[in-house]
XYZ file of C-alpha atoms in Angstrom:
787
model
C -21.198 -179.952 -15.749
C -21.993 -178.168 -19.037
C -25.133 -180.259 -19.505
C -26.203 -179.483 -15.940
C -25.683 -175.740 -16.524
C -27.728 -175.845 -19.735
C -30.490 -177.745 -17.942
C -30.602 -175.154 -15.155
C -30.795 -172.319 -17.684
C -33.580 -174.049 -19.611
C -35.572 -174.625 -16.432
C -35.066 -170.986 -15.374
C -36.133 -169.733 -18.805
C -39.162 -172.041 -18.852
C -40.134 -170.859 -15.386
C -39.930 -167.215 -16.473
C -41.911 -167.833 -19.645
C -44.652 -169.487 -17.631
C -44.783 -166.635 -15.108
C -46.230 -164.146 -17.585
C -45.903 -162.291 -20.873
C -44.998 -158.886 -22.278
C -47.489 -157.080 -24.500
C -47.211 -153.916 -26.580
C -50.062 -151.467 -27.160
C -49.849 -149.719 -30.526
C -51.840 -147.298 -32.652
C -54.012 -149.235 -35.140
C -53.122 -146.944 -38.071
C -49.486 -145.974 -37.453
C -48.262 -148.974 -35.439
C -46.582 -146.467 -33.083
C -46.474 -147.501 -29.401
C -49.029 -145.925 -27.043
C -47.365 -144.833 -23.839
C -49.137 -144.676 -20.456
C -52.296 -146.560 -21.448
C -54.312 -147.835 -18.491
C -54.729 -151.615 -18.197
C -57.160 -153.239 -15.717
C -56.623 -156.916 -14.842
C -59.543 -159.329 -14.480
C -62.150 -156.545 -14.089
C -60.550 -155.505 -10.779
C -60.154 -151.708 -10.846
C -57.601 -151.938 -8.015
C -55.411 -154.329 -10.003
C -53.639 -153.413 -13.183
C -50.751 -151.486 -14.658
C -49.819 -148.705 -17.086
C -47.898 -149.237 -20.313
C -44.404 -147.788 -20.343
C -42.985 -145.279 -22.819
C -42.601 -148.034 -25.422
C -46.240 -149.111 -24.970
C -45.110 -152.291 -23.180
C -46.756 -153.842 -20.133
C -46.373 -157.136 -18.284
C -49.179 -159.491 -17.321
C -48.686 -162.569 -15.168
C -50.306 -165.909 -15.919
C -52.992 -165.179 -13.326
C -54.324 -162.459 -15.644
C -56.954 -163.836 -17.977
C -58.811 -160.684 -19.001
C -57.683 -157.088 -19.574
C -59.411 -153.788 -20.239
C -57.326 -151.112 -21.988
C -58.192 -147.415 -22.075
C -56.333 -144.361 -23.284
C -57.495 -140.823 -23.882
C -58.553 -140.324 -27.501
C -58.807 -144.060 -28.217
C -61.668 -146.521 -28.018
C -61.422 -148.741 -24.936
C -60.926 -152.445 -25.507
C -61.713 -155.500 -23.345
C -60.302 -158.879 -24.361
C -59.231 -162.287 -23.118
C -55.511 -162.928 -23.325
C -56.175 -166.479 -24.493
C -57.811 -165.046 -27.628
C -54.729 -163.056 -28.659
C -52.782 -164.287 -31.665
C -50.030 -161.689 -31.183
C -48.409 -159.804 -28.326
C -49.189 -156.559 -30.177
C -52.524 -155.033 -29.185
C -53.802 -152.258 -31.509
C -56.116 -149.459 -30.360
C -58.234 -147.386 -32.730
C -58.546 -143.644 -32.365
C -61.965 -142.517 -31.223
C -63.595 -139.590 -33.008
C -65.421 -137.511 -30.410
C -66.452 -133.940 -29.828
C -64.258 -131.620 -27.804
C -64.818 -131.568 -24.083
C -67.815 -129.441 -23.247
C -67.002 -126.441 -21.074
C -69.414 -126.350 -18.178
C -69.529 -123.290 -15.933
C -70.470 -124.147 -12.357
C -69.840 -122.802 -8.904
C -67.591 -125.767 -8.120
C -63.853 -125.706 -8.695
C -62.180 -127.503 -11.578
C -61.166 -130.817 -9.926
C -57.898 -130.852 -11.878
C -56.807 -127.608 -10.204
C -56.757 -129.158 -6.729
C -54.562 -131.997 -7.963
C -52.185 -129.666 -9.817
C -51.844 -127.406 -6.750
C -50.999 -130.441 -4.604
C -48.410 -131.506 -7.167
C -46.878 -127.999 -7.091
C -46.921 -127.998 -3.279
C -44.977 -131.272 -3.162
C -42.649 -130.744 -6.121
C -39.652 -129.622 -4.051
C -39.760 -132.912 -2.171
C -40.489 -135.042 -5.247
C -37.795 -133.451 -7.411
C -35.018 -136.100 -7.635
C -32.385 -133.379 -7.976
C -33.203 -132.311 -4.431
C -31.917 -135.638 -3.141
C -28.573 -135.389 -1.394
C -26.992 -137.825 -3.878
C -27.766 -140.572 -6.347
C -26.151 -142.822 -8.930
C -27.575 -144.754 -11.857
C -26.681 -146.366 -15.139
C -28.313 -145.336 -18.409
C -28.712 -146.961 -21.778
C -29.256 -144.267 -24.408
C -30.273 -144.609 -28.036
C -30.543 -141.755 -30.534
C -31.919 -142.143 -34.066
C -32.096 -139.709 -36.964
C -34.959 -140.639 -39.280
C -35.276 -139.375 -42.840
C -38.379 -141.382 -43.606
C -40.539 -138.333 -44.307
C -38.074 -136.732 -46.691
C -39.648 -136.120 -50.090
C -37.218 -136.786 -52.912
C -38.831 -135.881 -56.245
C -35.952 -136.256 -58.647
C -35.942 -139.586 -60.497
C -32.229 -139.961 -59.969
C -32.792 -139.945 -56.196
C -35.626 -142.470 -56.035
C -33.280 -145.085 -54.638
C -32.463 -142.728 -51.791
C -36.143 -142.514 -50.931
C -36.399 -146.312 -50.901
C -33.377 -146.457 -48.630
C -35.072 -144.221 -46.049
C -38.017 -146.611 -45.905
C -35.829 -149.510 -44.772
C -33.100 -147.784 -42.811
C -32.515 -144.775 -40.591
C -29.980 -142.111 -41.433
C -28.140 -142.525 -38.165
C -28.198 -144.511 -34.934
C -26.007 -144.361 -31.839
C -26.113 -146.262 -28.557
C -24.397 -145.257 -25.346
C -24.066 -146.769 -21.891
C -22.980 -144.455 -19.101
C -22.661 -144.380 -15.344
C -23.889 -141.208 -13.665
C -23.191 -139.690 -10.270
C -24.850 -136.685 -8.614
C -24.158 -134.832 -5.365
C -26.211 -131.874 -4.253
C -26.125 -129.060 -5.195
C -24.655 -129.563 -8.705
C -21.770 -132.034 -8.685
C -22.127 -134.474 -11.577
C -20.111 -137.044 -13.464
C -21.061 -138.882 -16.653
C -18.687 -141.743 -17.413
C -19.337 -143.338 -20.796
C -18.455 -147.019 -20.592
C -19.733 -148.111 -23.996
C -20.694 -146.397 -27.218
C -21.571 -147.523 -30.710
C -22.366 -145.271 -33.666
C -23.382 -146.248 -37.190
C -20.603 -145.596 -39.667
C -18.021 -144.580 -37.028
C -15.236 -146.419 -35.235
C -14.044 -143.680 -32.880
C -15.898 -142.636 -29.686
C -15.940 -138.988 -30.723
C -19.701 -138.872 -31.090
C -20.926 -140.349 -27.802
C -24.300 -138.741 -27.100
C -26.516 -139.083 -24.055
C -30.218 -138.979 -24.897
C -31.139 -137.667 -21.454
C -28.968 -134.588 -22.008
C -31.401 -133.296 -24.650
C -34.252 -132.838 -22.186
C -34.432 -131.932 -18.488
C -33.715 -134.751 -16.063
C -37.015 -134.223 -14.274
C -40.328 -132.440 -14.842
C -40.156 -130.175 -11.804
C -38.317 -126.989 -12.763
C -40.514 -123.918 -13.268
C -39.307 -123.756 -16.863
C -38.597 -126.732 -19.119
C -35.760 -125.834 -21.492
C -36.020 -127.465 -24.903
C -33.776 -126.430 -27.790
C -32.705 -123.218 -25.984
C -36.331 -122.148 -25.464
C -37.819 -121.978 -21.962
C -41.340 -123.376 -21.692
C -43.486 -122.674 -18.625
C -44.019 -125.910 -16.722
C -47.682 -126.749 -16.077
C -46.447 -128.073 -12.702
C -45.468 -124.632 -11.400
C -46.924 -122.084 -9.022
C -49.800 -120.139 -10.558
C -50.042 -122.441 -13.577
C -53.805 -122.936 -13.083
C -54.240 -119.334 -14.254
C -52.124 -119.881 -17.357
C -53.049 -123.394 -18.467
C -56.284 -125.202 -19.258
C -56.406 -128.373 -17.161
C -58.940 -131.190 -17.509
C -59.180 -134.282 -15.348
C -59.572 -136.996 -17.966
C -59.455 -140.236 -15.983
C -58.729 -141.689 -12.556
C -57.032 -145.074 -12.109
C -56.968 -147.039 -8.859
C -53.766 -148.926 -8.085
C -53.863 -150.519 -4.648
C -53.959 -147.693 -2.120
C -53.028 -145.084 -4.737
C -55.006 -143.136 -7.310
C -53.485 -142.019 -10.609
C -55.002 -138.849 -12.072
C -54.679 -138.360 -15.851
C -54.828 -134.603 -16.553
C -54.599 -132.897 -19.926
C -53.057 -129.439 -20.235
C -52.559 -126.734 -22.835
C -51.899 -122.968 -22.625
C -54.782 -120.543 -22.247
C -55.699 -118.421 -25.252
C -53.837 -115.111 -25.721
C -50.928 -116.339 -23.660
C -47.693 -114.353 -23.406
C -45.407 -117.286 -22.620
C -43.992 -120.343 -24.353
C -46.163 -123.283 -23.355
C -46.550 -127.044 -23.564
C -49.502 -129.313 -24.248
C -50.095 -132.946 -23.362
C -50.960 -135.299 -20.520
C -49.528 -135.548 -17.024
C -50.247 -138.445 -14.680
C -50.180 -137.508 -10.975
C -49.963 -140.257 -8.350
C -51.753 -139.618 -5.052
C -48.673 -141.062 -3.320
C -47.028 -137.712 -2.608
C -48.850 -136.127 -5.551
C -45.788 -136.886 -7.633
C -45.495 -136.939 -11.403
C -45.663 -140.613 -12.391
C -45.443 -139.946 -16.115
C -45.773 -137.087 -18.562
C -46.247 -136.801 -22.302
C -45.675 -133.193 -23.408
C -44.973 -131.368 -26.654
C -44.299 -127.772 -27.618
C -47.366 -125.656 -28.410
C -47.341 -123.582 -31.609
C -43.597 -124.053 -31.936
C -43.046 -122.967 -35.544
C -40.530 -124.837 -37.682
C -39.401 -127.119 -34.891
C -41.517 -129.414 -32.770
C -40.208 -131.027 -29.607
C -41.954 -133.651 -27.524
C -40.803 -135.415 -24.371
C -42.013 -138.432 -22.454
C -40.934 -139.242 -18.927
C -41.809 -142.172 -16.706
C -41.020 -142.370 -12.973
C -40.957 -145.280 -10.530
C -41.127 -145.314 -6.734
C -37.647 -146.535 -5.753
C -37.537 -148.756 -2.658
C -40.729 -147.176 -1.354
C -38.634 -144.081 -0.719
C -38.637 -141.616 -3.608
C -39.923 -141.153 -7.146
C -37.113 -141.330 -9.701
C -36.954 -141.228 -13.539
C -37.090 -144.651 -15.182
C -37.446 -143.751 -18.874
C -36.801 -140.468 -20.703
C -37.715 -140.044 -24.374
C -37.582 -137.109 -26.748
C -38.479 -136.392 -30.357
C -37.416 -133.342 -32.362
C -38.977 -132.728 -35.773
C -37.428 -130.115 -38.024
C -39.060 -129.213 -41.307
C -36.753 -128.763 -44.261
C -36.917 -127.853 -47.931
C -37.092 -131.505 -48.922
C -39.187 -132.752 -46.003
C -38.731 -133.328 -42.307
C -36.010 -134.881 -40.227
C -36.818 -136.529 -36.925
C -34.376 -136.877 -34.056
C -35.548 -139.544 -31.624
C -33.896 -140.405 -28.343
C -34.579 -142.972 -25.641
C -32.940 -143.254 -22.262
C -33.474 -146.164 -19.867
C -32.274 -145.748 -16.276
C -31.300 -148.711 -14.102
C -29.273 -149.656 -11.038
C -30.523 -146.553 -9.221
C -29.008 -145.899 -5.787
C -30.472 -143.135 -3.631
C -28.305 -141.124 -1.233
C -25.075 -143.146 -1.570
C -22.132 -141.901 0.561
C -20.594 -139.580 -2.058
C -18.301 -136.628 -1.337
C -16.893 -133.851 -3.509
C -13.647 -135.807 -3.830
C -15.520 -138.495 -5.770
C -16.021 -136.091 -8.694
C -13.310 -135.254 -11.256
C -12.512 -131.788 -12.586
C -14.109 -132.614 -15.934
C -17.581 -134.065 -15.305
C -17.749 -136.075 -18.528
C -15.385 -138.671 -19.909
C -15.184 -141.629 -22.267
C -13.447 -144.829 -21.180
C -10.710 -146.059 -23.502
C -12.423 -149.350 -24.324
C -15.864 -147.773 -24.839
C -15.931 -148.667 -28.553
C -14.647 -152.206 -28.062
C -17.715 -153.795 -26.462
C -18.796 -157.018 -28.147
C -22.211 -158.205 -29.331
C -22.847 -160.100 -26.105
C -22.427 -156.913 -24.069
C -24.896 -154.939 -26.161
C -27.417 -157.794 -26.225
C -27.355 -157.929 -22.443
C -27.472 -154.197 -21.814
C -30.292 -153.230 -24.174
C -33.762 -152.736 -22.756
C -35.116 -154.411 -25.878
C -33.528 -156.007 -28.918
C -32.842 -153.886 -31.985
C -35.618 -153.673 -34.543
C -35.045 -154.889 -38.078
C -34.737 -151.296 -39.276
C -32.208 -150.429 -36.558
C -30.130 -153.507 -37.331
C -30.203 -152.675 -41.036
C -29.052 -149.140 -40.258
C -25.886 -150.432 -38.583
C -25.139 -152.822 -41.443
C -25.749 -150.303 -44.228
C -24.291 -147.183 -42.626
C -21.238 -149.075 -41.321
C -20.612 -150.288 -44.859
C -20.995 -146.802 -46.298
C -18.887 -145.321 -43.497
C -16.071 -147.752 -44.241
C -16.059 -146.821 -47.920
C -16.231 -143.041 -47.628
C -14.387 -142.732 -44.281
C -17.067 -141.290 -41.987
C -14.531 -140.903 -39.172
C -12.491 -138.523 -41.276
C -15.615 -136.661 -42.348
C -16.635 -136.300 -38.702
C -13.193 -135.032 -37.786
C -13.460 -132.608 -40.694
C -16.840 -131.379 -39.372
C -15.422 -130.949 -35.872
C -12.641 -128.781 -37.281
C -15.179 -126.773 -39.275
C -17.110 -125.947 -36.104
C -13.878 -124.553 -34.655
C -13.209 -122.474 -37.757
C -10.725 -124.829 -39.397
C -10.892 -126.462 -42.847
C -8.838 -129.640 -42.776
C -6.448 -130.849 -45.470
C -3.777 -133.513 -45.378
C -1.147 -132.345 -42.856
C -2.508 -128.791 -42.461
C -5.682 -126.946 -41.463
C -6.845 -123.713 -43.068
C -7.855 -121.149 -40.417
C -11.160 -119.756 -41.687
C -11.076 -116.866 -39.186
C -8.162 -115.409 -41.157
C -9.737 -115.584 -44.613
C -11.488 -112.247 -44.452
C -12.051 -109.555 -41.851
C -13.728 -106.206 -42.003
C -13.394 -103.098 -39.886
C -13.632 -99.372 -40.523
C -9.850 -98.894 -40.412
C -8.667 -101.655 -42.733
C -11.801 -101.992 -44.780
C -11.777 -105.524 -46.168
C -8.823 -107.646 -45.102
C -8.174 -110.819 -47.106
C -5.697 -113.406 -45.920
C -5.047 -116.983 -44.891
C -3.729 -119.002 -41.987
C -2.324 -122.540 -42.085
C -1.582 -124.819 -39.133
C -0.236 -128.346 -38.975
C -2.751 -130.929 -37.746
C -2.732 -134.429 -36.208
C -1.342 -135.876 -39.455
C 1.979 -134.291 -38.433
C 1.846 -134.127 -34.618
C -0.952 -135.423 -32.398
C -1.098 -132.624 -29.814
C 1.136 -129.950 -31.343
C 0.267 -127.472 -34.080
C 2.616 -125.013 -35.780
C 1.319 -122.353 -38.147
C 1.069 -118.782 -39.246
C -1.157 -116.248 -40.952
C -0.973 -113.239 -43.257
C -3.564 -110.728 -44.413
C -3.760 -107.525 -46.437
C -6.053 -104.558 -45.720
C -7.488 -102.935 -48.848
C -8.100 -99.608 -47.097
C -4.886 -99.143 -45.088
C -2.750 -100.921 -47.753
C -0.725 -102.828 -45.138
C 0.173 -106.459 -44.505
C -0.404 -108.156 -41.144
C 1.242 -111.465 -40.310
C 2.298 -113.774 -37.531
C 3.073 -117.307 -36.416
C 2.346 -119.486 -33.414
C 2.947 -122.773 -31.664
C -0.064 -124.498 -30.035
C 0.254 -127.403 -27.606
C -2.580 -129.442 -26.069
C -1.469 -131.433 -23.039
C -3.575 -134.623 -22.765
C -5.262 -135.209 -19.436
C -8.134 -134.137 -17.265
C -6.924 -130.559 -16.798
C -7.569 -129.446 -20.402
C -4.227 -127.596 -20.525
C -3.459 -125.579 -23.649
C -0.241 -123.651 -24.357
C 0.315 -120.934 -26.962
C 3.502 -119.205 -28.083
C 2.856 -116.452 -30.611
C 4.484 -113.694 -32.674
C 2.388 -111.179 -34.588
C 2.743 -107.945 -36.508
C -0.871 -106.897 -36.380
C -3.499 -104.368 -35.349
C -5.218 -104.103 -31.975
C -8.270 -101.955 -31.340
C -7.797 -99.554 -28.440
C -9.347 -100.780 -25.221
C -9.227 -104.493 -26.129
C -7.125 -107.231 -24.552
C -4.221 -109.124 -26.052
C -5.625 -112.365 -24.694
C -8.582 -113.521 -26.755
C -9.206 -117.256 -26.374
C -12.456 -117.698 -28.269
C -11.983 -116.594 -31.849
C -15.128 -116.717 -33.928
C -15.682 -116.745 -37.652
C -17.460 -113.414 -37.346
C -17.822 -110.984 -34.453
C -20.292 -108.279 -35.429
C -18.826 -105.638 -33.102
C -15.432 -105.856 -34.902
C -16.827 -104.002 -37.922
C -16.886 -100.787 -35.859
C -13.160 -100.961 -35.094
C -11.577 -97.739 -36.353
C -9.060 -96.650 -33.723
C -6.113 -99.020 -33.992
C -2.672 -99.549 -32.539
C -0.082 -101.217 -34.732
C 1.700 -103.846 -32.625
C 4.689 -106.127 -32.987
C 4.210 -108.560 -30.136
C 5.562 -111.762 -28.629
C 3.245 -113.578 -26.229
C 2.947 -116.748 -24.212
C -0.413 -117.896 -22.920
C -1.776 -120.971 -21.178
C -5.338 -122.010 -20.452
C -6.330 -124.784 -18.078
C -9.076 -126.174 -15.880
C -7.629 -126.743 -12.423
C -10.915 -127.021 -10.550
C -14.552 -127.781 -11.335
C -16.457 -124.794 -12.736
C -13.233 -122.747 -12.885
C -11.049 -121.855 -15.888
C -7.584 -120.380 -15.399
C -5.433 -118.401 -17.833
C -1.868 -117.202 -17.332
C -0.037 -115.226 -19.961
C 2.775 -112.827 -20.790
C 3.285 -110.497 -23.707
C 5.650 -107.780 -24.777
C 4.787 -105.464 -27.660
C 6.123 -102.485 -29.561
C 3.111 -100.229 -30.035
C 2.566 -97.462 -32.568
C -0.785 -95.577 -32.400
C -2.364 -95.192 -35.852
C -4.284 -92.048 -34.802
C -3.252 -88.583 -33.681
C -1.999 -89.044 -30.158
C 0.940 -88.520 -27.847
C 1.473 -89.386 -24.188
C 3.033 -86.799 -21.888
C 5.595 -88.732 -19.860
C 7.081 -86.250 -17.387
C 7.192 -83.500 -19.979
C 8.311 -85.705 -22.860
C 5.842 -86.462 -25.645
C 5.777 -90.183 -26.370
C 4.046 -91.598 -29.455
C 5.443 -95.096 -29.905
C 6.306 -97.179 -26.848
C 6.956 -100.685 -25.568
C 4.679 -102.465 -23.126
C 5.281 -105.752 -21.285
C 2.532 -107.304 -19.241
C 1.760 -110.450 -17.266
C -1.856 -111.535 -17.219
C -3.827 -113.844 -14.914
C -7.469 -114.675 -15.565
C -10.034 -116.659 -13.587
C -13.468 -117.646 -14.864
C -16.066 -119.162 -12.538
C -19.221 -120.655 -14.053
C -22.063 -121.473 -11.669
C -23.683 -124.843 -12.411
C -21.347 -125.335 -15.349
C -22.465 -127.954 -17.872
C -19.995 -129.388 -20.357
C -20.400 -131.591 -23.401
C -17.906 -133.947 -24.982
C -18.560 -134.054 -28.711
C -15.941 -134.626 -31.403
C -13.494 -135.411 -28.563
C -13.694 -131.773 -27.563
C -14.921 -130.387 -24.258
C -17.205 -127.378 -24.679
C -19.390 -125.383 -22.323
C -23.145 -125.528 -22.819
C -24.793 -122.105 -22.897
C -26.481 -121.347 -19.592
C -28.387 -118.585 -17.835
C -26.506 -119.231 -14.602
C -24.008 -116.605 -13.372
C -20.606 -116.494 -15.073
C -17.810 -114.531 -13.346
C -14.613 -113.445 -15.094
C -11.733 -111.679 -13.334
C -8.561 -110.570 -15.118
C -5.486 -109.105 -13.454
C -2.680 -107.549 -15.513
C 0.634 -106.269 -14.211
C 2.680 -103.878 -16.331
C 6.394 -104.715 -16.090
C 8.652 -101.693 -16.571
C 12.201 -102.299 -17.829
C 11.260 -105.811 -19.021
C 12.212 -106.084 -22.726
C 12.380 -102.280 -22.814
C 8.922 -101.721 -21.341
C 8.179 -98.148 -20.260
C 5.296 -98.595 -17.822
C 4.478 -100.187 -14.495
C 0.827 -100.546 -13.470
C -1.880 -102.802 -12.081
C -5.014 -103.386 -14.144
C -8.110 -105.283 -13.026
C -11.251 -106.060 -14.975
C -14.299 -107.956 -13.704
C -17.475 -109.047 -15.499
C -20.577 -110.861 -14.313
C -23.068 -112.263 -16.834
C -26.404 -113.625 -15.672
C -29.969 -114.210 -16.876
C -33.036 -114.981 -14.820
C -36.769 -115.308 -15.342
C -39.623 -113.541 -13.617
C -42.624 -115.787 -13.974
C -45.204 -114.230 -16.242
C -43.029 -111.211 -17.021
C -40.212 -112.597 -19.118
C -36.446 -112.933 -18.915
C -33.855 -110.432 -17.678
C -30.240 -110.527 -18.875
C -27.502 -108.313 -17.522
C -23.765 -107.758 -17.516
C -21.937 -105.979 -14.716
C -18.611 -104.700 -16.061
C -15.948 -103.022 -13.892
C -12.341 -101.960 -14.412
C -9.511 -100.258 -12.531
C -5.987 -99.052 -13.412
C -3.764 -97.526 -10.728
C -1.210 -95.603 -12.872
C -0.960 -93.237 -15.815
C -0.494 -95.270 -19.021
C -1.014 -94.518 -22.734
C -4.432 -94.227 -24.326
C -4.357 -97.624 -26.037
C -4.007 -99.435 -22.694
C -6.925 -97.634 -20.995
C -10.634 -98.520 -21.059
C -12.545 -97.306 -24.093
C -14.554 -98.703 -26.995
C -17.709 -99.277 -24.912
C -20.011 -97.389 -27.300
C -21.606 -98.833 -30.434
C -23.385 -95.944 -32.172
C -22.358 -95.687 -35.821
C -24.195 -94.156 -38.774
C -22.966 -96.777 -41.214
C -23.766 -99.805 -39.017
C -26.860 -98.923 -36.929
C -27.117 -102.351 -35.336
C -28.043 -103.388 -31.780
C -24.921 -104.662 -29.991
C -25.479 -106.219 -26.581
C -23.252 -105.175 -23.662
C -22.402 -101.869 -25.316
C -23.883 -98.412 -24.999
C -26.228 -97.973 -27.952
C -26.226 -94.150 -28.036
C -22.521 -93.508 -27.322
C -19.911 -93.462 -30.069
C -17.304 -96.249 -29.821
C -14.486 -94.100 -28.372
C -16.525 -91.297 -26.852
C -15.387 -91.989 -23.280
C -11.968 -92.768 -21.793
C -11.492 -94.205 -18.306
C -8.969 -95.766 -15.973
C -11.761 -96.820 -13.612
C -15.391 -97.480 -14.416
C -18.557 -99.410 -13.572
C -21.067 -100.266 -16.324
C -24.330 -102.163 -16.091
C -25.992 -103.360 -19.297
C -29.471 -104.844 -18.954
C -32.275 -105.943 -21.227
C -35.557 -107.602 -20.374
C -37.384 -109.751 -22.922
C -41.125 -109.682 -22.235
C -41.723 -112.289 -24.926
C -44.581 -112.142 -27.413
C -46.824 -109.588 -25.710
C -48.560 -108.466 -28.889
C -49.584 -111.856 -30.236
C -48.946 -115.510 -29.539
C -49.439 -117.071 -32.940
C -49.428 -116.359 -36.631
C -46.865 -114.607 -38.787
C -46.577 -111.391 -36.757
C -45.074 -112.411 -33.399
C -42.593 -109.726 -32.321
C -40.762 -110.001 -29.019
C -40.725 -106.865 -26.877
C -37.348 -106.089 -25.288
C -36.666 -103.229 -22.849
C -33.063 -101.985 -22.537
C -31.599 -99.973 -19.668
C -27.870 -99.221 -19.560
C -25.925 -97.298 -16.929
C -22.284 -96.333 -16.532
C -19.926 -94.142 -14.533
C -16.164 -93.736 -14.628
C -13.204 -91.459 -14.123
C -9.771 -90.719 -15.546
C -6.754 -89.675 -13.522
C -3.996 -87.661 -15.184
C -6.244 -86.670 -18.089
C -3.763 -83.969 -19.144
C -1.181 -86.614 -20.097
C -3.258 -87.612 -23.149
C -2.568 -85.076 -25.873
C -3.851 -84.415 -29.403
C -6.933 -86.593 -29.025
C -10.516 -85.819 -28.057
C -12.380 -87.780 -25.407
C -14.941 -87.371 -22.648
C -14.787 -88.533 -19.053
C -17.778 -90.418 -17.692
C -17.479 -89.034 -14.149
C -21.244 -88.531 -13.962
C -23.807 -91.262 -14.465
C -24.456 -92.133 -18.112
C -28.056 -93.217 -18.730
C -29.858 -94.657 -21.737
C -33.109 -96.538 -22.278
C -34.377 -98.321 -25.358
C -37.238 -100.395 -26.696
C -36.516 -103.139 -29.214
C -38.980 -105.210 -31.230
C -37.428 -108.472 -32.382
C -38.685 -110.552 -35.297
C -40.988 -107.873 -36.701
C -40.384 -109.517 -40.058
C -39.645 -113.231 -40.330
C -38.209 -114.679 -43.521
C -38.619 -118.405 -44.099
C -35.202 -120.057 -44.300
C -35.275 -123.450 -46.108
C -38.382 -124.375 -44.090
C -36.063 -124.969 -41.132
C -36.537 -121.653 -39.328
C -36.819 -117.925 -39.793
C -34.409 -115.068 -40.276
C -35.888 -112.489 -37.945
C -35.525 -108.750 -38.602
C -36.292 -106.220 -35.909
C -35.629 -102.636 -34.854
C -35.178 -100.559 -31.744
C -35.097 -96.985 -30.549
C -32.710 -95.789 -27.802
C -32.532 -92.506 -25.879
C -29.712 -91.056 -23.752
C -30.577 -88.699 -20.947
C -29.242 -87.200 -17.746
C -25.874 -85.479 -17.392
C -24.469 -86.811 -20.677
C -27.420 -85.929 -22.900
C -26.434 -84.008 -26.021
C -27.311 -80.308 -26.618
C -29.301 -81.176 -29.732
C -32.154 -83.258 -28.319
C -32.622 -85.029 -31.655
C -29.114 -86.472 -31.390
C -30.011 -88.216 -28.144
C -32.320 -90.594 -29.985
C -30.815 -93.479 -31.984
C -32.672 -95.886 -34.263
C -31.095 -99.308 -34.811
C -31.770 -102.581 -36.583
C -31.574 -106.080 -35.134
C -31.362 -109.515 -36.731
C -31.384 -113.088 -35.552
C -32.473 -116.634 -36.256
C -35.506 -118.326 -34.724
C -37.376 -121.596 -35.161
C -40.708 -119.939 -34.275
């Protein structure tokens, strides 16, 4: 029986080998594959194929002669019987630029592009009702171009010639249900130097799934798609070639942005198939992209004569550095595609991404079978070398250390140092130095116990506290926190802050503080898709550290106790999550994000003095207006139904300060931090980024940003707040500003630029100041950019 099985396999293999061969088209000088080259079989223009993203094409044994052509390369005709290798090199052709001819006839490429735009809603795979597929993803980090000049590091340079810095492979099953239900289940993952699945990356998550959105987002920059309405007025299109394939015609069209553009653009080649005027393949790269260059390649196939669907997705990111350039290369191969399967919402879990337990235990036979092509010698060497190095220096621990660092923790044996507690600065405390230590997984896997202490060098006081943190394993992402603290709280802020950062610029303006001794319990969870829930309780003894007293039925109250229950709901439209370092995090998005918080004051609970209902709602959203730029806004509303002390009301919405004249988003730029006091309010903060209106290249490329902020509010029982000055915003507050970002760009390690800008803001209307000069505020802005 075994002999019979072997004989059958040999016959099958022999039959396949006789049916045809695979060939690879490469660049003569660089040996890099040439994607989307046109191949004609046996001089029949209706018969042939196009090389895939890896430059590979298949020719059956009936093919004796081929003609290969590709834009920018010399065409080649040859007999397959004359080939000594399956690698076919093409030489670049030196030719003059296309001559611009002005005629009365229309550019033929424009008609094709307009047809592609007209049909893009139908051709967009994400407009299908549902689909599933499996992907094989490979990501490589290449340090080959790094220049190492020191003699002591010569061996490192030699290493880069024979091995990559990093390689990871991932196999995942994907599900999609319109409008935005997704699930990515990682069934296998392998990473050089690592044994844990904490670094499972999907190559197709780096670039858009299809080339049909009006804007292609690459590295947090939105590039205008040449396949979008009105693009013929913004891009230069040239019809380079036409290929006949049976009944279909494939149009090869080059594109690049017009001169003096005011948008981020792409350049490259797009291949449009006359069958539905769909994108069959595209090779695009960023145009004038500064210190970072991104290119993408996408290839589509016509699935079951029904719909065009991605087949291969590649990307390359090149980042220049002080010692050379690093390249991030990713390939994604899609297979087992099923269109419109009978999926329902119940088929999708709360968390849309997960890693199967045995994902890192797949054997060699599995990977050999699943790969689109075998590993190259350099890729194989990378696994051998990096795995060996990783075993010696414990890459898994280093990765875990890096994951903690991203969260603001520095990991030691048994404990983590909380970096957010090392130093703080605000106008009340001045510089606060301190430390926080928390037990880590070396003690308990999902439980952390710790505390912090810090000393303010301006108020000469210690602050301290301790807490218990519990992560409950499962798909609900449940986190519990029990906390005690003797600390400061800025007036107008919430007790429940879930996302602590190493540095929050607005905190430096904090000057009006309440001293609190508080006990709190808080839990955060994800009960439903796109929705985060928080439930908490706190009770605090509060002592205002500013001149103030509250008139409680004729009695002046300074210090008081407040107990409060808090419920929060966050809804994130089209939420996208990533699972890196075994941690679920939300990917930044322009889609609407809603946050609603309800707080109930509990009188007579742990000595609490006040009963009230407090509601706060925020909506954050960004959207683009084609050709005009991007608008970002926050709608912020609050309501309190009872008279409560100053520190529990709404204030702190201004950001004007002589010492720190900096642009703070979602704050009033011309109002002082505590200028207004409210128990009900509506604020709208908006800014519109027109992009680079003044110039589109060179060193001076400022972005023009227009700000418009509005607010109105009221305060009941204003007479109860004694010995403190404040204004009531019961008439509309108005301010407008113009900001120029990146006026000055400072090169940072050849990786990007530190951008310095400035803005002027003016308040007007009912709340304008008597001295007109005081209504104008000049501020600075800073940021980081790759361009």
